[in-house]
Coordinates of C-alpha atoms and ligand atoms in Angstrom, one line a residue:
M1 CA -16.9 78.5 -116.6
A2 CA -19.3 81.3 -116.5
H3 CA -22.8 80.5 -115.5
A4 CA -24.3 83.8 -114.3
K5 CA -25.2 86.8 -116.3
H6 CA -22.9 89.8 -115.6
I7 CA -23.9 93.4 -115.2
F8 CA -21.1 96.0 -114.9
V9 CA -21.8 99.4 -113.5
T10 CA -19.3 102.1 -114.4
G11 CA -19.4 105.8 -113.6
G12 CA -18.4 108.9 -115.5
V13 CA -18.2 112.7 -115.2
T14 CA -17.7 112.8 -111.5
S15 CA -17.4 110.5 -108.4
S16 CA -20.1 110.4 -105.7
L17 CA -23.0 109.9 -108.2
G18 CA -24.3 106.9 -106.3
K19 CA -23.1 104.0 -108.4
G20 CA -23.5 101.8 -105.2
I21 CA -27.1 102.8 -104.8
I22 CA -27.9 102.3 -108.4
A23 CA -26.3 98.9 -108.4
S24 CA -28.1 98.0 -105.1
S25 CA -31.4 99.2 -106.5
L26 CA -31.1 97.3 -109.7
A27 CA -30.1 94.2 -107.7
K28 CA -33.1 94.7 -105.4
L29 CA -35.5 94.7 -108.4
L30 CA -33.9 91.7 -109.9
Q31 CA -34.0 89.9 -106.6
A32 CA -37.7 90.9 -106.3
R33 CA -38.3 89.1 -109.6
G34 CA -37.0 85.9 -108.1
F35 CA -33.4 86.0 -109.4
S36 CA -30.5 85.2 -107.1
V37 CA -28.2 88.2 -107.3
T38 CA -25.0 89.4 -105.7
I39 CA -23.0 92.6 -106.1
Q40 CA -19.3 93.0 -106.0
K41 CA -17.1 96.1 -106.0
F42 CA -13.8 96.5 -107.7
D43 CA -11.8 99.5 -106.4
P44 CA -9.0 101.0 -108.3
Y45 CA -6.8 102.0 -105.4
I46 CA -3.5 100.3 -104.5
N47 CA -4.4 99.4 -100.8
I48 CA -5.0 95.7 -100.5
D49 CA -8.2 96.5 -98.7
P50 CA -9.6 99.6 -97.0
G51 CA -8.8 98.2 -93.6
T52 CA -5.8 100.5 -93.1
L53 CA -7.5 103.6 -94.5
N54 CA -8.3 106.6 -92.4
P55 CA -12.2 106.9 -92.4
Y56 CA -11.7 110.5 -93.6
E57 CA -10.5 109.0 -96.9
H58 CA -13.4 106.8 -98.0
G59 CA -15.8 106.6 -95.0
E60 CA -16.3 103.6 -92.8
C61 CA -14.7 100.3 -93.3
Y62 CA -17.4 97.7 -93.7
V63 CA -16.7 94.2 -92.2
T64 CA -18.3 91.1 -93.7
E65 CA -19.3 87.9 -92.0
D66 CA -16.0 86.2 -93.1
G67 CA -14.0 89.1 -91.7
A68 CA -13.1 91.0 -94.8
E69 CA -12.5 94.7 -94.3
T70 CA -14.3 96.2 -97.3
D71 CA -15.6 99.4 -99.0
L72 CA -18.7 100.9 -97.5
D73 CA -20.7 100.2 -100.6
L74 CA -20.9 96.6 -99.5
G75 CA -23.0 97.9 -96.6
H76 CA -25.5 99.2 -99.1
Y77 CA -25.5 95.9 -101.0
E78 CA -26.3 94.0 -97.7
R79 CA -28.9 96.6 -96.5
F80 CA -30.7 96.5 -99.8
L81 CA -30.5 92.8 -100.6
N82 CA -30.6 91.4 -97.1
V83 CA -27.9 88.8 -98.2
P84 CA -24.4 88.7 -96.7
T85 CA -21.4 89.5 -98.8
S86 CA -17.8 88.2 -98.4
Q87 CA -14.2 88.8 -99.1
A88 CA -14.8 87.9 -102.8
N89 CA -17.2 90.8 -103.1
N90 CA -14.5 93.5 -102.8
I91 CA -11.3 93.5 -104.8
T92 CA -8.8 96.3 -105.1
T93 CA -6.0 97.0 -107.6
G94 CA -3.7 96.3 -104.7
R95 CA -5.0 92.8 -104.3
I96 CA -4.9 92.1 -108.0
Y97 CA -1.2 93.2 -108.2
Y98 CA -0.4 91.3 -105.0
N99 CA -1.8 88.1 -106.5
V100 CA 0.1 88.6 -109.7
I101 CA 3.3 89.5 -108.0
T102 CA 3.0 86.5 -105.7
K103 CA 2.5 84.2 -108.7
E104 CA 5.5 85.8 -110.4
R105 CA 7.7 85.1 -107.4
K106 CA 6.7 81.5 -107.4
G107 CA 7.7 81.3 -111.0
E108 CA 4.3 80.5 -112.2
Y109 CA 4.6 82.7 -115.3
L110 CA 7.3 80.4 -116.6
G111 CA 9.8 83.1 -117.5
K112 CA 7.3 85.3 -119.4
T113 CA 7.4 89.1 -119.1
V114 CA 4.5 89.9 -116.7
Q115 CA 2.4 92.8 -118.1
V116 CA -0.8 94.7 -117.4
V117 CA -2.3 93.1 -120.5
P118 CA -2.8 90.1 -120.3
H119 CA -1.6 89.2 -116.8
I120 CA -3.2 91.9 -114.7
T121 CA -6.4 91.9 -116.9
D122 CA -6.5 88.1 -116.6
E123 CA -6.3 88.3 -112.9
I124 CA -9.1 90.9 -112.9
K125 CA -11.3 88.7 -115.0
R126 CA -10.6 85.7 -112.8
N127 CA -11.8 87.7 -109.9
F128 CA -14.8 89.0 -111.8
L129 CA -15.8 85.4 -112.1
L130 CA -14.9 84.1 -108.7
L131 CA -18.4 84.3 -107.2
D132 CA -19.8 82.9 -110.5
E133 CA -17.9 79.7 -109.7
T134 CA -20.0 79.1 -106.6
G135 CA -22.9 78.5 -108.9
K136 CA -25.1 80.3 -106.5
Y137 CA -26.1 83.3 -108.6
D138 CA -28.2 84.0 -111.7
I139 CA -26.9 87.5 -111.9
I140 CA -23.7 89.1 -110.7
I141 CA -23.5 92.9 -110.6
T142 CA -20.0 94.4 -110.6
E143 CA -19.5 98.0 -109.6
I144 CA -16.3 99.5 -110.9
G145 CA -15.1 102.1 -108.4
G146 CA -13.8 105.5 -109.6
C147 CA -14.6 107.2 -112.9
V148 CA -13.9 106.2 -116.4
G149 CA -10.9 108.3 -117.6
D150 CA -9.0 107.8 -114.3
I151 CA -5.6 106.2 -115.0
E152 CA -6.3 103.6 -112.3
S153 CA -9.5 102.4 -113.8
L154 CA -8.1 101.5 -117.2
P155 CA -7.1 97.9 -116.6
F156 CA -10.6 97.2 -115.1
I157 CA -12.3 98.8 -118.2
E158 CA -10.0 96.7 -120.4
A159 CA -11.0 93.6 -118.5
V160 CA -14.7 94.4 -118.9
R161 CA -14.1 94.8 -122.7
Q162 CA -12.4 91.4 -122.9
L163 CA -15.0 89.7 -120.8
K164 CA -17.8 91.1 -122.9
W165 CA -16.1 89.8 -126.0
E166 CA -15.4 86.4 -124.4
L167 CA -18.8 85.8 -122.9
G168 CA -20.8 87.5 -125.6
P169 CA -23.4 90.3 -125.5
N170 CA -26.2 88.2 -124.1
D171 CA -24.2 87.5 -121.0
V172 CA -22.6 90.9 -120.2
V173 CA -24.3 94.2 -120.0
V174 CA -22.7 97.5 -119.1
V175 CA -24.7 100.2 -117.3
H176 CA -23.0 103.6 -117.3
L177 CA -23.9 106.2 -114.7
T178 CA -23.3 109.8 -115.5
L179 CA -24.3 113.3 -114.5
L180 CA -26.5 115.8 -116.4
P181 CA -25.6 119.1 -114.8
Y182 CA -28.3 121.7 -114.7
L183 CA -27.1 125.2 -115.8
K184 CA -29.3 127.7 -114.1
S185 CA -28.3 130.6 -116.5
A186 CA -29.2 128.5 -119.5
G187 CA -32.2 126.9 -117.7
E188 CA -31.1 123.5 -119.2
L189 CA -29.7 120.1 -118.4
K190 CA -26.4 119.6 -120.2
T191 CA -25.6 116.4 -122.0
K192 CA -22.1 117.2 -123.2
P193 CA -20.2 115.7 -120.2
T194 CA -22.2 112.5 -120.6
Q195 CA -21.3 112.4 -124.3
H196 CA -17.7 112.8 -123.4
S197 CA -17.7 110.1 -120.8
V198 CA -19.4 107.7 -123.1
R199 CA -17.0 108.5 -125.8
Y200 CA -14.1 107.8 -123.5
L201 CA -15.6 104.5 -122.6
S202 CA -16.2 103.6 -126.2
E203 CA -12.6 104.5 -127.1
S204 CA -11.6 102.0 -124.5
G205 CA -13.6 99.4 -126.4
V206 CA -16.7 99.3 -124.1
Q207 CA -20.0 100.5 -125.5
P208 CA -22.4 101.0 -122.7
D209 CA -25.8 99.3 -123.2
I210 CA -27.7 101.5 -120.7
I211 CA -27.0 105.0 -119.6
V212 CA -28.3 106.1 -116.2
C213 CA -28.4 109.9 -115.9
R214 CA -28.2 111.4 -112.4
T215 CA -30.1 114.7 -112.5
E216 CA -31.8 117.3 -110.3
K217 CA -34.5 118.0 -112.9
P218 CA -36.7 115.6 -114.9
I219 CA -35.2 114.7 -118.3
T220 CA -37.4 115.5 -121.3
N221 CA -37.9 113.3 -124.3
D222 CA -35.7 115.5 -126.4
I223 CA -32.8 115.1 -124.0
R224 CA -33.4 111.3 -124.0
K225 CA -33.3 111.4 -127.8
K226 CA -30.1 113.4 -127.8
I227 CA -28.3 111.1 -125.4
A228 CA -29.5 108.1 -127.4
L229 CA -28.3 109.5 -130.6
F230 CA -24.9 110.7 -129.4
C231 CA -24.2 107.8 -127.1
N232 CA -25.3 105.0 -129.4
V233 CA -28.0 103.5 -127.2
H234 CA -31.7 102.9 -127.6
I235 CA -33.9 105.7 -126.3
N236 CA -35.5 103.3 -123.8
S237 CA -32.0 102.6 -122.4
V238 CA -31.6 106.2 -121.3
I239 CA -32.7 106.1 -117.7
E240 CA -33.4 109.0 -115.4
A241 CA -32.0 108.9 -111.9
R242 CA -33.5 112.0 -110.3
D243 CA -32.2 113.1 -106.9
A244 CA -34.3 111.3 -104.3
E245 CA -35.5 112.2 -100.8
T246 CA -33.9 109.0 -99.5
I247 CA -31.7 106.3 -101.0
Y248 CA -34.4 103.8 -100.3
D249 CA -36.6 105.5 -102.9
V250 CA -34.2 104.6 -105.7
P251 CA -35.4 101.0 -106.3
V252 CA -38.9 102.4 -106.7
L253 CA -37.7 105.1 -109.1
M254 CA -35.6 102.6 -111.1
R255 CA -38.7 100.4 -111.4
K256 CA -40.7 103.3 -112.8
E257 CA -37.9 103.9 -115.3
K258 CA -37.9 100.2 -116.1
L259 CA -34.1 99.8 -115.5
D260 CA -34.6 96.1 -114.6
E261 CA -36.6 95.4 -117.7
R262 CA -34.1 97.0 -120.0
V263 CA -31.3 95.1 -118.4
L264 CA -33.1 91.8 -118.7
A265 CA -34.1 92.5 -122.3
R266 CA -30.4 93.2 -123.2
L267 CA -29.4 90.0 -121.5
R268 CA -32.2 88.1 -123.3
Y269 CA -33.2 86.8 -120.0
P270 CA -36.8 85.8 -119.1
Y271 CA -38.5 88.3 -116.9
K272 CA -39.6 85.6 -114.4
K273 CA -42.3 87.7 -112.7
E274 CA -43.1 91.3 -111.9
P275 CA -40.9 92.5 -109.0
D276 CA -42.6 92.1 -105.7
I277 CA -41.5 95.3 -103.8
E278 CA -44.6 95.7 -101.6
A279 CA -42.7 95.1 -98.3
W280 CA -40.1 97.6 -99.5
K281 CA -42.8 100.2 -100.2
E282 CA -44.4 99.6 -96.9
F283 CA -41.0 100.3 -95.2
L284 CA -40.8 103.6 -97.3
G285 CA -44.3 104.5 -96.1
H286 CA -43.3 104.2 -92.5
L287 CA -40.0 106.0 -93.1
K288 CA -41.8 109.0 -94.7
N289 CA -44.7 109.3 -92.2
P290 CA -43.2 109.2 -88.7
T291 CA -45.5 110.1 -85.8
E292 CA -42.7 110.7 -83.4
Q293 CA -39.2 112.2 -83.4
V294 CA -36.1 111.9 -81.2
E295 CA -32.7 113.5 -81.3
I296 CA -29.8 111.2 -80.6
G297 CA -26.2 112.3 -80.1
L298 CA -23.5 110.4 -82.1
I299 CA -20.2 111.1 -80.4
G300 CA -17.2 110.3 -82.6
K301 CA -14.0 111.8 -83.8
Y302 CA -14.7 111.6 -87.6
V303 CA -18.1 113.3 -87.4
E304 CA -17.3 115.9 -90.0
L305 CA -17.6 113.1 -92.6
H306 CA -20.9 111.3 -91.9
D307 CA -19.9 108.5 -94.2
A308 CA -17.4 107.4 -91.5
Y309 CA -20.5 106.2 -89.5
K310 CA -22.6 105.2 -92.5
S311 CA -23.9 101.9 -91.1
I312 CA -24.8 103.5 -87.8
A313 CA -26.8 106.2 -89.5
E314 CA -28.6 103.7 -91.7
S315 CA -29.4 101.4 -88.7
F316 CA -31.2 104.4 -87.1
I317 CA -33.1 104.9 -90.3
H318 CA -34.2 101.2 -90.3
A319 CA -35.1 101.1 -86.6
G320 CA -36.8 104.5 -86.9
A321 CA -39.1 103.4 -89.8
Y322 CA -40.2 100.3 -87.8
N323 CA -40.9 102.5 -84.8
N324 CA -42.6 105.2 -86.8
C325 CA -40.1 107.6 -85.4
K326 CA -37.8 110.0 -87.1
V327 CA -34.3 109.9 -85.7
I328 CA -32.4 113.1 -85.9
I329 CA -28.7 112.5 -85.4
K330 CA -26.7 115.3 -83.7
W331 CA -23.1 114.8 -84.8
I332 CA -20.8 115.6 -82.0
Q333 CA -17.1 115.9 -82.2
S334 CA -15.6 114.1 -79.2
E335 CA -12.6 116.5 -79.1
H336 CA -15.0 119.3 -78.2
L337 CA -16.3 117.5 -75.0
N338 CA -15.0 117.6 -71.5
E339 CA -16.8 117.2 -68.2
E340 CA -18.1 120.8 -68.3
S341 CA -18.9 121.4 -72.0
V342 CA -20.6 118.0 -72.2
H343 CA -23.6 119.5 -70.4
T344 CA -24.1 122.1 -73.1
H345 CA -23.4 119.8 -76.0
L346 CA -25.6 116.9 -74.9
K347 CA -28.4 118.7 -73.2
G348 CA -31.8 117.7 -74.4
L349 CA -30.7 114.6 -76.3
K350 CA -32.9 111.6 -75.9
G351 CA -30.1 109.1 -76.5
I352 CA -26.3 109.0 -76.6
L353 CA -24.3 106.7 -78.9
V354 CA -20.5 106.6 -78.4
A355 CA -19.0 105.5 -81.7
P356 CA -16.2 103.0 -82.6
G357 CA -12.8 104.3 -83.3
F358 CA -9.0 103.9 -82.8
G359 CA -6.4 105.8 -80.8
E360 CA -6.2 108.6 -78.4
R361 CA -7.7 111.6 -80.2
G362 CA -11.0 112.6 -78.6
I363 CA -11.0 109.7 -76.1
E364 CA -11.5 111.8 -73.0
G365 CA -14.5 113.5 -74.6
K366 CA -16.1 110.2 -75.3
I367 CA -15.5 109.2 -71.6
A368 CA -17.1 112.5 -70.5
A369 CA -20.1 111.7 -72.7
V370 CA -20.4 108.2 -71.1
K371 CA -20.4 109.8 -67.7
Y372 CA -23.1 112.2 -68.6
A373 CA -25.3 109.4 -70.0
R374 CA -24.8 107.3 -66.9
E375 CA -25.4 110.1 -64.4
Q376 CA -28.2 111.8 -66.2
R377 CA -29.8 108.3 -66.9
V378 CA -30.0 109.0 -70.7
P379 CA -30.3 105.9 -72.8
F380 CA -26.8 104.9 -74.0
L381 CA -25.3 102.6 -76.6
G382 CA -21.5 102.2 -76.8
I383 CA -20.1 100.4 -79.8
C384 CA -16.7 98.8 -79.8
L385 CA -14.4 101.7 -78.6
G386 CA -17.6 103.2 -77.2
M387 CA -18.1 100.2 -75.1
Q388 CA -14.5 100.3 -74.0
C389 CA -15.0 103.9 -73.0
A390 CA -18.0 103.0 -70.9
V391 CA -15.9 100.4 -69.1
V392 CA -13.1 102.9 -68.4
E393 CA -15.6 105.5 -67.2
F394 CA -17.2 103.1 -64.8
A395 CA -13.9 102.0 -63.4
R396 CA -12.8 105.6 -62.8
N397 CA -16.0 107.1 -61.5
V398 CA -17.9 104.3 -59.9
I399 CA -15.3 101.8 -58.8
G400 CA -12.9 104.6 -57.9
W401 CA -9.8 103.7 -59.9
A402 CA -9.0 107.2 -61.1
Q403 CA -6.2 106.1 -63.5
A404 CA -8.1 103.2 -65.1
N405 CA -7.6 103.1 -68.8
S406 CA -7.3 101.0 -72.0
T407 CA -3.8 100.0 -72.8
E408 CA -4.5 101.3 -76.3
I409 CA -4.4 104.8 -74.7
D410 CA -2.1 104.4 -71.7
L411 CA 0.3 101.4 -71.6
E412 CA 1.4 102.3 -68.1
T413 CA -2.0 102.4 -66.4
P414 CA -2.2 100.7 -63.1
R415 CA -5.7 99.5 -63.9
P416 CA -5.7 98.2 -67.5
V417 CA -9.4 97.5 -67.6
I418 CA -9.2 97.1 -71.4
G419 CA -6.2 95.3 -72.7
L420 CA -4.7 93.8 -75.8
M421 CA -6.2 90.3 -76.6
A422 CA -3.7 87.5 -76.1
E423 CA -3.7 86.6 -79.8
Q424 CA -2.9 90.2 -80.7
K425 CA 0.3 90.5 -78.6
D426 CA 2.8 89.4 -81.2
I427 CA 1.2 90.9 -84.3
T428 CA 3.2 93.6 -86.1
E429 CA 1.4 93.9 -89.4
M430 CA -1.6 96.4 -89.4
G431 CA -3.6 95.1 -92.4
G432 CA -6.2 92.4 -91.8
T433 CA -4.9 91.3 -88.4
M434 CA -7.6 92.4 -86.0
R435 CA -10.3 90.1 -84.5
L436 CA -12.5 90.4 -87.6
G437 CA -15.8 89.1 -88.7
A438 CA -18.6 87.0 -87.1
Y439 CA -18.1 85.4 -83.7
S440 CA -20.7 83.8 -81.5
C441 CA -22.0 85.3 -78.3
E442 CA -24.2 84.0 -75.5
L443 CA -26.5 86.4 -73.7
K444 CA -27.6 86.1 -70.1
K445 CA -31.3 85.8 -69.5
G446 CA -32.9 88.7 -67.7
T447 CA -30.6 91.3 -69.2
K448 CA -31.4 94.2 -71.5
A449 CA -29.3 92.6 -74.2
Y450 CA -31.4 89.4 -73.9
Q451 CA -34.6 91.4 -73.9
A452 CA -33.5 93.1 -77.2
Y453 CA -32.6 89.9 -79.0
G454 CA -35.1 87.6 -77.4
K455 CA -32.6 84.7 -77.5
I456 CA -29.4 83.4 -76.0
K457 CA -27.2 82.5 -78.9
I458 CA -26.3 85.3 -81.3
T459 CA -23.5 86.1 -83.7
E460 CA -22.2 89.5 -84.5
R461 CA -19.3 91.0 -86.5
H462 CA -16.1 92.3 -84.9
R463 CA -13.2 94.6 -85.7
H464 CA -10.9 95.2 -82.7
R465 CA -7.7 94.3 -81.0
Y466 CA -8.5 95.2 -77.4
E467 CA -11.0 93.5 -75.0
F468 CA -12.4 93.7 -71.5
N469 CA -9.9 92.5 -69.0
N470 CA -11.5 89.6 -67.2
A471 CA -9.3 90.0 -64.1
Y472 CA -11.5 92.9 -63.1
L473 CA -14.9 91.4 -64.0
N474 CA -15.9 90.6 -60.4
E475 CA -15.3 94.1 -59.2
F476 CA -17.4 95.5 -62.1
E477 CA -20.3 93.1 -61.4
K478 CA -20.3 93.9 -57.7
K479 CA -20.6 97.6 -58.5
G480 CA -23.4 97.1 -61.0
M481 CA -21.9 96.8 -64.5
V482 CA -22.5 93.3 -65.6
A483 CA -21.3 91.2 -68.6
S484 CA -24.5 90.3 -70.3
G485 CA -22.9 88.7 -73.3
I486 CA -19.9 86.4 -73.5
H487 CA -18.1 84.8 -76.4
P488 CA -18.3 81.2 -75.1
E489 CA -15.1 79.6 -76.4
K490 CA -12.7 82.3 -75.1
E491 CA -14.8 83.8 -72.3
L492 CA -14.4 87.3 -73.9
V493 CA -16.8 89.9 -72.7
E494 CA -19.0 91.0 -75.6
V495 CA -21.7 93.0 -73.9
I496 CA -21.8 95.1 -70.8
E497 CA -24.7 96.9 -69.2
I498 CA -25.5 98.9 -66.1
T499 CA -28.2 97.2 -64.1
D500 CA -29.5 100.3 -62.4
H501 CA -30.0 102.5 -65.4
P502 CA -33.0 102.7 -67.8
W503 CA -30.9 101.6 -70.7
F504 CA -27.1 101.5 -70.7
V505 CA -25.6 98.9 -73.0
G506 CA -22.1 98.6 -74.5
V507 CA -21.1 96.1 -77.2
Q508 CA -17.7 95.0 -78.3
F509 CA -19.1 94.0 -81.7
H510 CA -20.7 96.1 -84.4
P511 CA -24.4 95.6 -84.6
E512 CA -24.7 98.4 -87.2
L513 CA -23.2 96.0 -89.8
K514 CA -26.1 93.7 -89.7
S515 CA -29.1 96.1 -89.8
T516 CA -31.0 95.9 -93.1
V517 CA -34.2 97.3 -94.5
M518 CA -36.0 94.0 -94.1
N519 CA -34.3 93.2 -90.8
P520 CA -33.7 96.2 -88.5
H521 CA -31.2 95.4 -85.8
P522 CA -32.7 94.4 -82.5
L523 CA -30.3 96.5 -80.4
F524 CA -31.0 99.6 -82.4
M525 CA -34.7 98.8 -82.2
R526 CA -34.5 98.5 -78.4
F527 CA -32.2 101.5 -77.9
L528 CA -34.5 103.6 -80.0
K529 CA -37.5 102.4 -78.0
A530 CA -35.6 103.4 -74.8
T531 CA -35.0 106.9 -76.2
M532 CA -38.7 107.2 -77.1
E533 CA -39.7 106.2 -73.6
Y534 CA -37.2 108.6 -72.1
A535 CA -38.5 111.4 -74.3
K536 CA -42.0 110.7 -73.1
K537 CA -40.9 110.8 -69.5
Q538 CA -39.1 114.0 -70.0
Q539 CA -42.2 115.6 -71.5
Q540 CA -44.2 114.5 -68.5
V541 CA -41.6 116.0 -66.2
E542 CA -41.7 119.3 -68.1
A543 CA -45.5 119.4 -68.3
Ligands
LIG601 N1 -9.6 100.6 -80.9 C1 -10.4 99.6 -80.3 C2 -9.8 98.2 -80.5 O1 -9.0 98.0 -81.3 C3 -11.8 99.6 -80.8 C4 -12.0 99.3 -82.2 C5 -13.3 99.8 -82.8 O2 -14.0 100.6 -82.2 N2 -13.6 99.2 -83.9 O3 -10.1 97.3 -79.7

């Protein structure tokens, strides 16, 4: 039985308009009014989840506390709302079909012909309402991935139509995001693509209640009137979404446009109170008025697509705002690095981050970057594969095991300092089978990791198959690389650091997945501080 109010966010005209940011901003405003809100994303592709997708396809794979591999928009939801999401917050066409086909194989359709309508649409609706069943939310926002008009989106739009009919107009609102292209030669914003995309949606039986128009220029009253007239909405329900300096401006812009008020009015829902976004605005103030600046190198093999490292980039934005420091990321392709070229590419950087990843491509470049950071005493943070590279580098160049490697890269290495976890050895399926989600870790007092978190017990999210090989731990610790964080139940090494280095930390987990606007991540905060201190020292040396 439905309990919450439902808001669906659809998109038209083109992809990449920022539905995730609009949904997150609306959610933020509703949350700031005292409502309990969550956001879920329904993706039209056939993969069961994005876990097996190459990051070049859709950007990073975002991992939730409960270990779901999800779309990167869930990262925005968490960063804006500061509330964790879960497996139920991200459903794909693949999962819907998988569920239906599994039921069919069990004979649960009692001999019926299984069809898109009603069986697939019923399964979509059941999933729309899954989080509603928890009774935890006043409002559930559902972002429908892709564009209206795509063949893949049709069953989702049809399910929205049915649900709107079943729950009634006071419980379901549809917000449609479109683009108003600006034609320089005509000197005008054009509304025709918006009219077409709304017409398409209406033909599918869904009349949007609110139209959010992405635009580079302000929209005039005449344009608002035109859209209202042709698209069958009230003029106050035409909302301008102007290109913003940062995504974190969007809640404030949506507040000015009264998007939250329009939605609540359509839902006949009491306003509760004016949204309290003071802390958010304070964050924005710091973000926009930095007093310092550092350049940090991000070494990865997918750097051409910044979305592949979305959460890392956002974590730097959060930590930067709290330190009044602008972080400039230098995106460095690890394939371009070797022991010589590393000096040209990394020169002058105030910090080095070696990114997560899989497989052999670019790995030696990452190891060269680690060596540079260790020898030049530049602050270093290695995440997941980045931590594993730090271990391999230390084994080769400090302990002296020239052929040390991870067995992910070299199965025959005589020094497998990183190896497959015991529970991974018999796994053959690729999807959803890594060590995923939140696990506990205990930090050792007196270490840099402990100094960052200020406590012993932490939990962080994971996504990996390989781990530090404990058979070698003693040798590492003797030579100065210590395990400063351990997963207590299985004695897995979660954090390593070099004692005799200003700041050199590697983590097997993904701290970037837990950094939010209201809670910047302690490791990013500490790493950034180390880079700022390093920058100051460098300045003194040069002066
Ligand atoms: N490929 C490594 C592993 O599976 C690291 C994974 C990652 O960086 N997310 O352990």
